[in-house]
Short mmCIF file of C-alpha atoms in Angstrom, two decimals:
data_model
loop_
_atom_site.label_atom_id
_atom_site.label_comp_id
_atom_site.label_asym_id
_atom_site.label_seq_id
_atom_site.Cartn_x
_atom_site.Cartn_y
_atom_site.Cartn_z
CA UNK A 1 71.99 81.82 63.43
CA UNK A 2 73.22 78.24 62.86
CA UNK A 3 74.54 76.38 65.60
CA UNK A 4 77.35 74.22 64.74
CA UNK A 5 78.15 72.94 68.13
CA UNK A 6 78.05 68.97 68.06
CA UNK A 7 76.07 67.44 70.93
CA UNK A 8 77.37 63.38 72.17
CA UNK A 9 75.58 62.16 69.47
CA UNK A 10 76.61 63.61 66.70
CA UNK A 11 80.05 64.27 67.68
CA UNK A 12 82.34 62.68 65.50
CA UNK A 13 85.26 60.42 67.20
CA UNK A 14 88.95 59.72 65.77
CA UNK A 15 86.83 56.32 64.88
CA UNK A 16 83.88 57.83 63.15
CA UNK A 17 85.46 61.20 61.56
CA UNK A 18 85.89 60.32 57.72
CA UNK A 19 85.00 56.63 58.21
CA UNK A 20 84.13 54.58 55.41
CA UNK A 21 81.17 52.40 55.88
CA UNK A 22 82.10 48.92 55.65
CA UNK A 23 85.36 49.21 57.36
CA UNK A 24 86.19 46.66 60.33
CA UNK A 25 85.34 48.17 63.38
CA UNK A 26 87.88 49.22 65.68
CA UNK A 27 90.87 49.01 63.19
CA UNK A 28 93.61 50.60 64.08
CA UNK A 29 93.66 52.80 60.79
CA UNK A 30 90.40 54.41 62.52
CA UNK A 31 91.78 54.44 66.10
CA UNK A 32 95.51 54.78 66.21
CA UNK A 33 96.86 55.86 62.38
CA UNK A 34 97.32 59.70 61.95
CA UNK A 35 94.87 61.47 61.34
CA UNK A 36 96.64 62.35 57.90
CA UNK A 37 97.18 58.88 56.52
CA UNK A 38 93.73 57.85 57.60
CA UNK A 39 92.03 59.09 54.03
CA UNK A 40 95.05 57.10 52.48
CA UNK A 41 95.12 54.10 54.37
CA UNK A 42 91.12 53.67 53.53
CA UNK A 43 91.49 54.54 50.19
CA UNK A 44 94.31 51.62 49.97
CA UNK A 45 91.67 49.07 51.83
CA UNK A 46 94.36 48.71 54.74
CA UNK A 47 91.17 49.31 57.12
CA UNK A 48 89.05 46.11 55.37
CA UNK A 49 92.08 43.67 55.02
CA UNK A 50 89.83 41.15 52.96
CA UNK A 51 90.81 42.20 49.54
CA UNK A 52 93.91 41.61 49.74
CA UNK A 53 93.38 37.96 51.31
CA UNK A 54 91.55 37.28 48.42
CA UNK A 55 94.16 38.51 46.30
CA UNK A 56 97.24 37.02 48.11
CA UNK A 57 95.30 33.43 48.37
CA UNK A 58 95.89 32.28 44.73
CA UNK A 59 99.39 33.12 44.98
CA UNK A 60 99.95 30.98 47.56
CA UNK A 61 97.84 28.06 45.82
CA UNK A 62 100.21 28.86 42.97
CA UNK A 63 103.24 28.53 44.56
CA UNK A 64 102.78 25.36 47.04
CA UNK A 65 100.79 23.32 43.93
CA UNK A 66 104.55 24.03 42.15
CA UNK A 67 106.20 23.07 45.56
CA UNK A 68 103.82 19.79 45.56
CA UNK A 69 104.92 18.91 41.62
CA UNK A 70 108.26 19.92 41.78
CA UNK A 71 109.59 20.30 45.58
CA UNK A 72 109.51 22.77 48.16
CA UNK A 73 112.79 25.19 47.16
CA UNK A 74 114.36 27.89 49.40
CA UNK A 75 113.33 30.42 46.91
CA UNK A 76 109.53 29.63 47.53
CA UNK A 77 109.62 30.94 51.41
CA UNK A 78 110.28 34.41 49.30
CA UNK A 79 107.43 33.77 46.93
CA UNK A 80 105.34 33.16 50.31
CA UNK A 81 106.56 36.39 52.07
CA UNK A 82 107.11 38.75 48.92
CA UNK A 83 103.67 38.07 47.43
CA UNK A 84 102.44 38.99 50.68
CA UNK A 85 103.36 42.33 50.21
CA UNK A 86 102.82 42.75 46.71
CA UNK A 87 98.67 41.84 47.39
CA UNK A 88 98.61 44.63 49.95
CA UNK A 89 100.58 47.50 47.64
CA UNK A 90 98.54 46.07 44.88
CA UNK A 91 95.09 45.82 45.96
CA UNK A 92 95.99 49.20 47.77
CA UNK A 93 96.94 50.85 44.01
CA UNK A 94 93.84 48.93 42.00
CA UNK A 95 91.48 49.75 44.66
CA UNK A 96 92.90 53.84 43.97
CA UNK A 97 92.51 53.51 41.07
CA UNK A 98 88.93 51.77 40.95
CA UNK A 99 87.67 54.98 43.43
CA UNK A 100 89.34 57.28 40.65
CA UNK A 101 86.79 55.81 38.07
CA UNK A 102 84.36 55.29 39.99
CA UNK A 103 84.46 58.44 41.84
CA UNK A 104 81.04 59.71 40.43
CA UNK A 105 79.30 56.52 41.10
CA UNK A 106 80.21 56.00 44.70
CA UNK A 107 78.76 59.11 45.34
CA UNK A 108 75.22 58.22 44.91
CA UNK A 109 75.51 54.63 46.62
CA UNK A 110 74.77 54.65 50.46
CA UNK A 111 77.93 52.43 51.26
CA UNK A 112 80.46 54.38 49.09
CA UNK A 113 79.60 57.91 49.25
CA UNK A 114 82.10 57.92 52.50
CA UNK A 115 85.32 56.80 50.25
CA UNK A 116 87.68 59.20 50.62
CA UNK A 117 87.59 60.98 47.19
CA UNK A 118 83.79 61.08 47.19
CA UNK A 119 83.28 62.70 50.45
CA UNK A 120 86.14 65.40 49.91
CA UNK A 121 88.93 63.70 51.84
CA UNK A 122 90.91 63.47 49.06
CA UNK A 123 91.70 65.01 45.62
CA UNK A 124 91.96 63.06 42.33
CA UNK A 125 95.50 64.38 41.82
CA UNK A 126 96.75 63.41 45.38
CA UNK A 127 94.95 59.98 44.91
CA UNK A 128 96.70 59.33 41.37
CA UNK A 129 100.28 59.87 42.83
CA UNK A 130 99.00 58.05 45.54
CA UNK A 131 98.04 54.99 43.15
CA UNK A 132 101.73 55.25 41.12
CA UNK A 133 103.62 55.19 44.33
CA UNK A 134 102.14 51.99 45.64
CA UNK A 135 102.41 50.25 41.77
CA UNK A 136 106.42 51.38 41.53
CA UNK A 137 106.43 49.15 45.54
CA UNK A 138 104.97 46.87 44.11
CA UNK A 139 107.03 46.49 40.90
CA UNK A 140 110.68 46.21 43.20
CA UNK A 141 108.96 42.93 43.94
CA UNK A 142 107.26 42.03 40.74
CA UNK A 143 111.57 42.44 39.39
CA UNK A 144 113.01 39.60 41.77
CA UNK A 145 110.60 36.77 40.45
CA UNK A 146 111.66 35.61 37.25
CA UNK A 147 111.30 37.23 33.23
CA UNK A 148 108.65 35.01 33.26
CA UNK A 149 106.42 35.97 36.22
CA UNK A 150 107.80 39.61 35.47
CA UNK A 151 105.66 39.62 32.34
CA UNK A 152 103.08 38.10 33.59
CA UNK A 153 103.11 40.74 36.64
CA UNK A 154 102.59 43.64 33.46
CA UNK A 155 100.08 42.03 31.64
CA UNK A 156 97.56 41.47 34.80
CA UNK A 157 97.78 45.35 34.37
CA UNK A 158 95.48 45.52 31.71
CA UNK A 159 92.88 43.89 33.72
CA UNK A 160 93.42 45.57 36.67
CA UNK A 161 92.64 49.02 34.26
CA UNK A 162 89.44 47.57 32.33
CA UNK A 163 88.07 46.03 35.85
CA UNK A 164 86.40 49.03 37.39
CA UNK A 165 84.86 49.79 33.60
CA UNK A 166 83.31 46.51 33.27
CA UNK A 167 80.47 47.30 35.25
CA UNK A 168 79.30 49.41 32.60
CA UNK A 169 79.41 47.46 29.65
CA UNK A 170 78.58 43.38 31.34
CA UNK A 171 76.38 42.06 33.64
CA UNK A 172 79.65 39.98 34.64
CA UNK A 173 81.81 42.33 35.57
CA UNK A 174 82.80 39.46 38.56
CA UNK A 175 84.70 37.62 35.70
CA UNK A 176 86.87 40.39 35.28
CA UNK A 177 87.96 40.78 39.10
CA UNK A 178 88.47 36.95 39.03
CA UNK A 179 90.90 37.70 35.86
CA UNK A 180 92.68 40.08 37.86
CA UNK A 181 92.71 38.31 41.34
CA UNK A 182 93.66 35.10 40.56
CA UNK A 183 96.38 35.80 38.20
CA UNK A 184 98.84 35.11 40.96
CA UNK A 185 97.98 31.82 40.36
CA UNK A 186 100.06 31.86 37.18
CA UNK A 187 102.58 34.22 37.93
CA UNK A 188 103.70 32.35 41.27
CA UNK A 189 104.06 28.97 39.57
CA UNK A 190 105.76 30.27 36.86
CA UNK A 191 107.65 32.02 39.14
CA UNK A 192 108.79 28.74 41.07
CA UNK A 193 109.43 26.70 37.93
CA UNK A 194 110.64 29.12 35.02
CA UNK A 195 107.48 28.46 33.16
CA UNK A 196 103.42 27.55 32.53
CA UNK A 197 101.54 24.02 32.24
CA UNK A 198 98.15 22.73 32.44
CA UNK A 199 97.63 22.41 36.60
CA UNK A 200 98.68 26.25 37.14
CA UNK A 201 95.67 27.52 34.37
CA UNK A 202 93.35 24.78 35.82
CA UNK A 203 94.47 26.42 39.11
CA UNK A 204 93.63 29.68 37.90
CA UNK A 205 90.37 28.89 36.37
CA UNK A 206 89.31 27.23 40.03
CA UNK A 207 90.18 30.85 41.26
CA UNK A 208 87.67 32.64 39.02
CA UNK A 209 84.86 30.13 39.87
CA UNK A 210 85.64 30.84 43.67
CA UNK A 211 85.63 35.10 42.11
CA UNK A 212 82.37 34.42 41.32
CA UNK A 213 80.56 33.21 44.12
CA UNK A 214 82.37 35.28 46.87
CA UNK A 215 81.87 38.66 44.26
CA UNK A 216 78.04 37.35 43.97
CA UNK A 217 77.23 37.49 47.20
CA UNK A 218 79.28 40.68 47.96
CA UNK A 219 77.56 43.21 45.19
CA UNK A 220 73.93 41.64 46.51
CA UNK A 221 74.65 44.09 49.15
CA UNK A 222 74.49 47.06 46.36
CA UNK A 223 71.71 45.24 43.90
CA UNK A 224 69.33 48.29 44.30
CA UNK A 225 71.77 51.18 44.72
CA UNK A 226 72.91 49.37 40.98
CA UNK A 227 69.92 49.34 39.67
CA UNK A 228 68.94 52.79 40.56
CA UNK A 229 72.13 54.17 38.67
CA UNK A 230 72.32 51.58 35.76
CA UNK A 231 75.12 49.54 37.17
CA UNK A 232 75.46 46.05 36.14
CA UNK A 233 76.40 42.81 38.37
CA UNK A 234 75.83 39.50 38.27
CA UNK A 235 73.71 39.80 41.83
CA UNK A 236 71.37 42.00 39.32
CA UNK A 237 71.76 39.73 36.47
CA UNK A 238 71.03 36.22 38.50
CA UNK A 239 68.21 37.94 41.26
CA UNK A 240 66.25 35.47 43.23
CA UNK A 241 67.95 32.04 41.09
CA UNK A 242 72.06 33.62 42.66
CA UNK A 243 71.48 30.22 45.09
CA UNK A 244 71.74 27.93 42.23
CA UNK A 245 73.82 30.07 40.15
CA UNK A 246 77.13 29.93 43.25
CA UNK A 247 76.33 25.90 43.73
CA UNK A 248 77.36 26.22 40.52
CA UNK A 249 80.33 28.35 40.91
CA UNK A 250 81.40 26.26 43.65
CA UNK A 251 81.20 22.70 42.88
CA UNK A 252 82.78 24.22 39.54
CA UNK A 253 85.81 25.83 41.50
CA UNK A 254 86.23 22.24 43.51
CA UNK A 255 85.98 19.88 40.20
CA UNK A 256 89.06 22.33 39.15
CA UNK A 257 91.03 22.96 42.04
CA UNK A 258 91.09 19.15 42.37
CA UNK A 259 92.33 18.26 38.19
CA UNK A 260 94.69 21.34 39.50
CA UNK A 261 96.34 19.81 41.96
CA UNK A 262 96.29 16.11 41.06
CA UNK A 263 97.76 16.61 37.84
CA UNK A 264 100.45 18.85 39.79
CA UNK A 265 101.16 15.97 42.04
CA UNK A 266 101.69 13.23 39.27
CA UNK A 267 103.88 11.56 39.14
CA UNK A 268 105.99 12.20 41.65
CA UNK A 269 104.05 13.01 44.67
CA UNK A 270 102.76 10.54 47.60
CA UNK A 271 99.28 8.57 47.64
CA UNK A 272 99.08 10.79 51.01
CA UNK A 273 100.20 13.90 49.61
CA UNK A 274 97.92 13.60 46.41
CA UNK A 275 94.63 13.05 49.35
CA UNK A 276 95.63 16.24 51.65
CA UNK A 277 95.77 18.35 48.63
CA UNK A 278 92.67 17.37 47.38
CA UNK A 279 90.88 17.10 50.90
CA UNK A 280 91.94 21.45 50.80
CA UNK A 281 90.24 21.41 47.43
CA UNK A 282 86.61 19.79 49.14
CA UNK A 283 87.38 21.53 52.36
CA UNK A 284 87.28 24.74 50.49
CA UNK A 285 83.93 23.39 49.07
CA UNK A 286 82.51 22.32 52.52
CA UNK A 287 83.15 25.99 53.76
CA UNK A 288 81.30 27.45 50.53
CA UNK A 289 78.00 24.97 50.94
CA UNK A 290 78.14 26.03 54.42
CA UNK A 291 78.33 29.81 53.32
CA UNK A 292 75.21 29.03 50.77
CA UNK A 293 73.01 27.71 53.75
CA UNK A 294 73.35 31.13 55.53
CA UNK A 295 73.35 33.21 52.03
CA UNK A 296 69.94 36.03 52.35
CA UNK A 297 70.30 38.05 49.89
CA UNK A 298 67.89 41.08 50.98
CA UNK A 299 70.29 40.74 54.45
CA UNK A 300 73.08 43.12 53.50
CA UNK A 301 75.19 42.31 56.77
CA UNK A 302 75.19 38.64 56.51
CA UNK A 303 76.47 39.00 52.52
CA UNK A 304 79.02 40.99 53.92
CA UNK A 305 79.83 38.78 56.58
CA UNK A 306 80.12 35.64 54.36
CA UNK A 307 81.89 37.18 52.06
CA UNK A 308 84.67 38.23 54.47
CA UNK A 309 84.90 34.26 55.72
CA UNK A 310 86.00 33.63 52.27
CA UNK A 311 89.33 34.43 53.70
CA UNK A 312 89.00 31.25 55.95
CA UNK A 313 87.39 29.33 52.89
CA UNK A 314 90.66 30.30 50.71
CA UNK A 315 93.11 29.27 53.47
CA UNK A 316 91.61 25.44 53.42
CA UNK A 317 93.41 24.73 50.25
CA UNK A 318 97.14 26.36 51.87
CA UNK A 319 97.04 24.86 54.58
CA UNK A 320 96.05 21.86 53.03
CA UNK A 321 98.71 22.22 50.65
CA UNK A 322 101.31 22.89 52.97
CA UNK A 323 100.84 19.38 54.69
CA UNK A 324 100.90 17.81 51.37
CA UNK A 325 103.96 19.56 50.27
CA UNK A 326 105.85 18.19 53.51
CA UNK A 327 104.74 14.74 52.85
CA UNK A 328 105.93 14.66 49.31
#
């Protein structure tokens, strides 16, 4: 006879039932959310709030490089506020749908097998209306910024769909979440001036070198899960030479962030205003050189870690930018 009784050890808590591996510890969607919503809120990242930093940052370097060419307008605190919410419904529905593809894969990798739809929590079906609901949110939002940004809004949903494919057919499959998470770039400027120049792209570009080396470090944390089930990354593709492969990445997301914002800036803006932006452009890069001197590779925990302080590295350039924008 089996016995199922649990001793202290192995008894799960409201923390550890149905927890996902990399989730913050101590969150209140493991501690205080109901039980219920738990398998939802982790499937929607609400429990590892980092995604949807990193997604929300380049909308607000979008929309305060606009404010620092064109003014600061009443409409922009709504840009600020709105696209807040529209990173968490939208990382919540692309990260659905990523563990709807990937469902199979995370399976048979240590830190994903405990996702909700892998390990049971929740069905495919339940997860797809799931994933609609929190796109339809995230559309009201997407409708109050402009035709402009409202087509760009629908077009970043092609990349959000070929994303969680990529890993299957390119060893950069990092270039295609910086597609997807730094179109806010574009869509907030546009939003904020009616339409698209050369500073909003450069912007934008700046965004997917930043994609890069944060996304780098991150999947060195799955390198031989990957390679054990044919996945492709660029951790895989660069192996011991990733060092000199993000110096790369960074100084290249600086050198554009900087053309970026001084080309925003003239002609209108301040000396002053022109050197806070662009000391948010080489703060950003401090932050990343700093994040390369603790970068281990074979140290899953301290990828992790760094790549959660890109959160910190990302707001450099807004608050930067929000000094600049007052001293226009």
């Amino acid at each position: 006879m089996t016995d199922t009784a649990e001793t202290p050890e192995t008894a799960e808590t409201p923390e550890t039932a149905g927890h996902v591996a990399d989730s913050l510890k101590g969150h209140w969607v493991n501690t205080r959310a109901p039980a219920a919503w738990r398998p939802y809120l982790r499937m929607a990242r609400v429990d590892r709030p980092i995604g949807w930093w990193l997604l929300l940052l380049p909308c607000w370097w979008g929309t305060l490089t606009a404010a620092l060419a064109t003014g600061f307008r009443p409409f922009d605190l709504w840009l600020i506020g709105g696209t807040f919410l529209g990173a968490v419904l939208m990382r919540g529905a692309g990260c659905t749908w990523n563990d709807i593809t990937d469902r199979h894969i995370d399976g048979s990798v240590a830190r994903t097998r405990s996702r909700p739809i892998p390990s049971g929590q929740v069905s495919v079906k339940q997860a797809v209306v799931f994933m609609v609901a929190q796109a339809l949110a995230g559309l009201l939002i997407l409708l109050t910024l402009g035709p402009l940004a409202i087509l760009l809004g629908v077009l970043s949903l092609a990349l959000v769909a070929i994303y969680p494919f990529a890993k299957r057919f390119t060893w950069w499959p990092q270039v295609f979440l910086g597609l997807a998470f730094n179109w806010g770039a574009l869509l907030t400027w546009a939003a904020h001036t009616g339409s698209l120049s050369l500073p909003p792209v450069l912007l934008y570009l700046a965004g997917i070198s930043w994609t890069l080396f944060y996304d780098t470090i991150y999947a060195h944390q799955d390198a031989e899960d990957d390679a054990l089930i044919g996945v492709k990354s660029t951790a895989r593709l660069f192996g011991d030479r990733s060092p000199v492969w993000l110096r790369g990445f960074a100084a290249l997301a600086v050198v554009l962030m900087s053309a970026a914002v001084i080309l925003a800036a003239l002609p209108d803006a301040s000396p002053l205003a022109i050197v806070l932006a662009l000391g948010g452009a080489w703060g950003m890069g401090w932050h990343m050189a700093w994040q390369l001197m603790r970068f281990r590779p074979e140290d899953g925990d301290t990828c992790l870690m760094l790549f959660r302080s890109n959160r910190n590295a990302g707001l450099i350039p807004v608050a930067a930018l929000i000094l600049a924008v007052l001293v226009r």
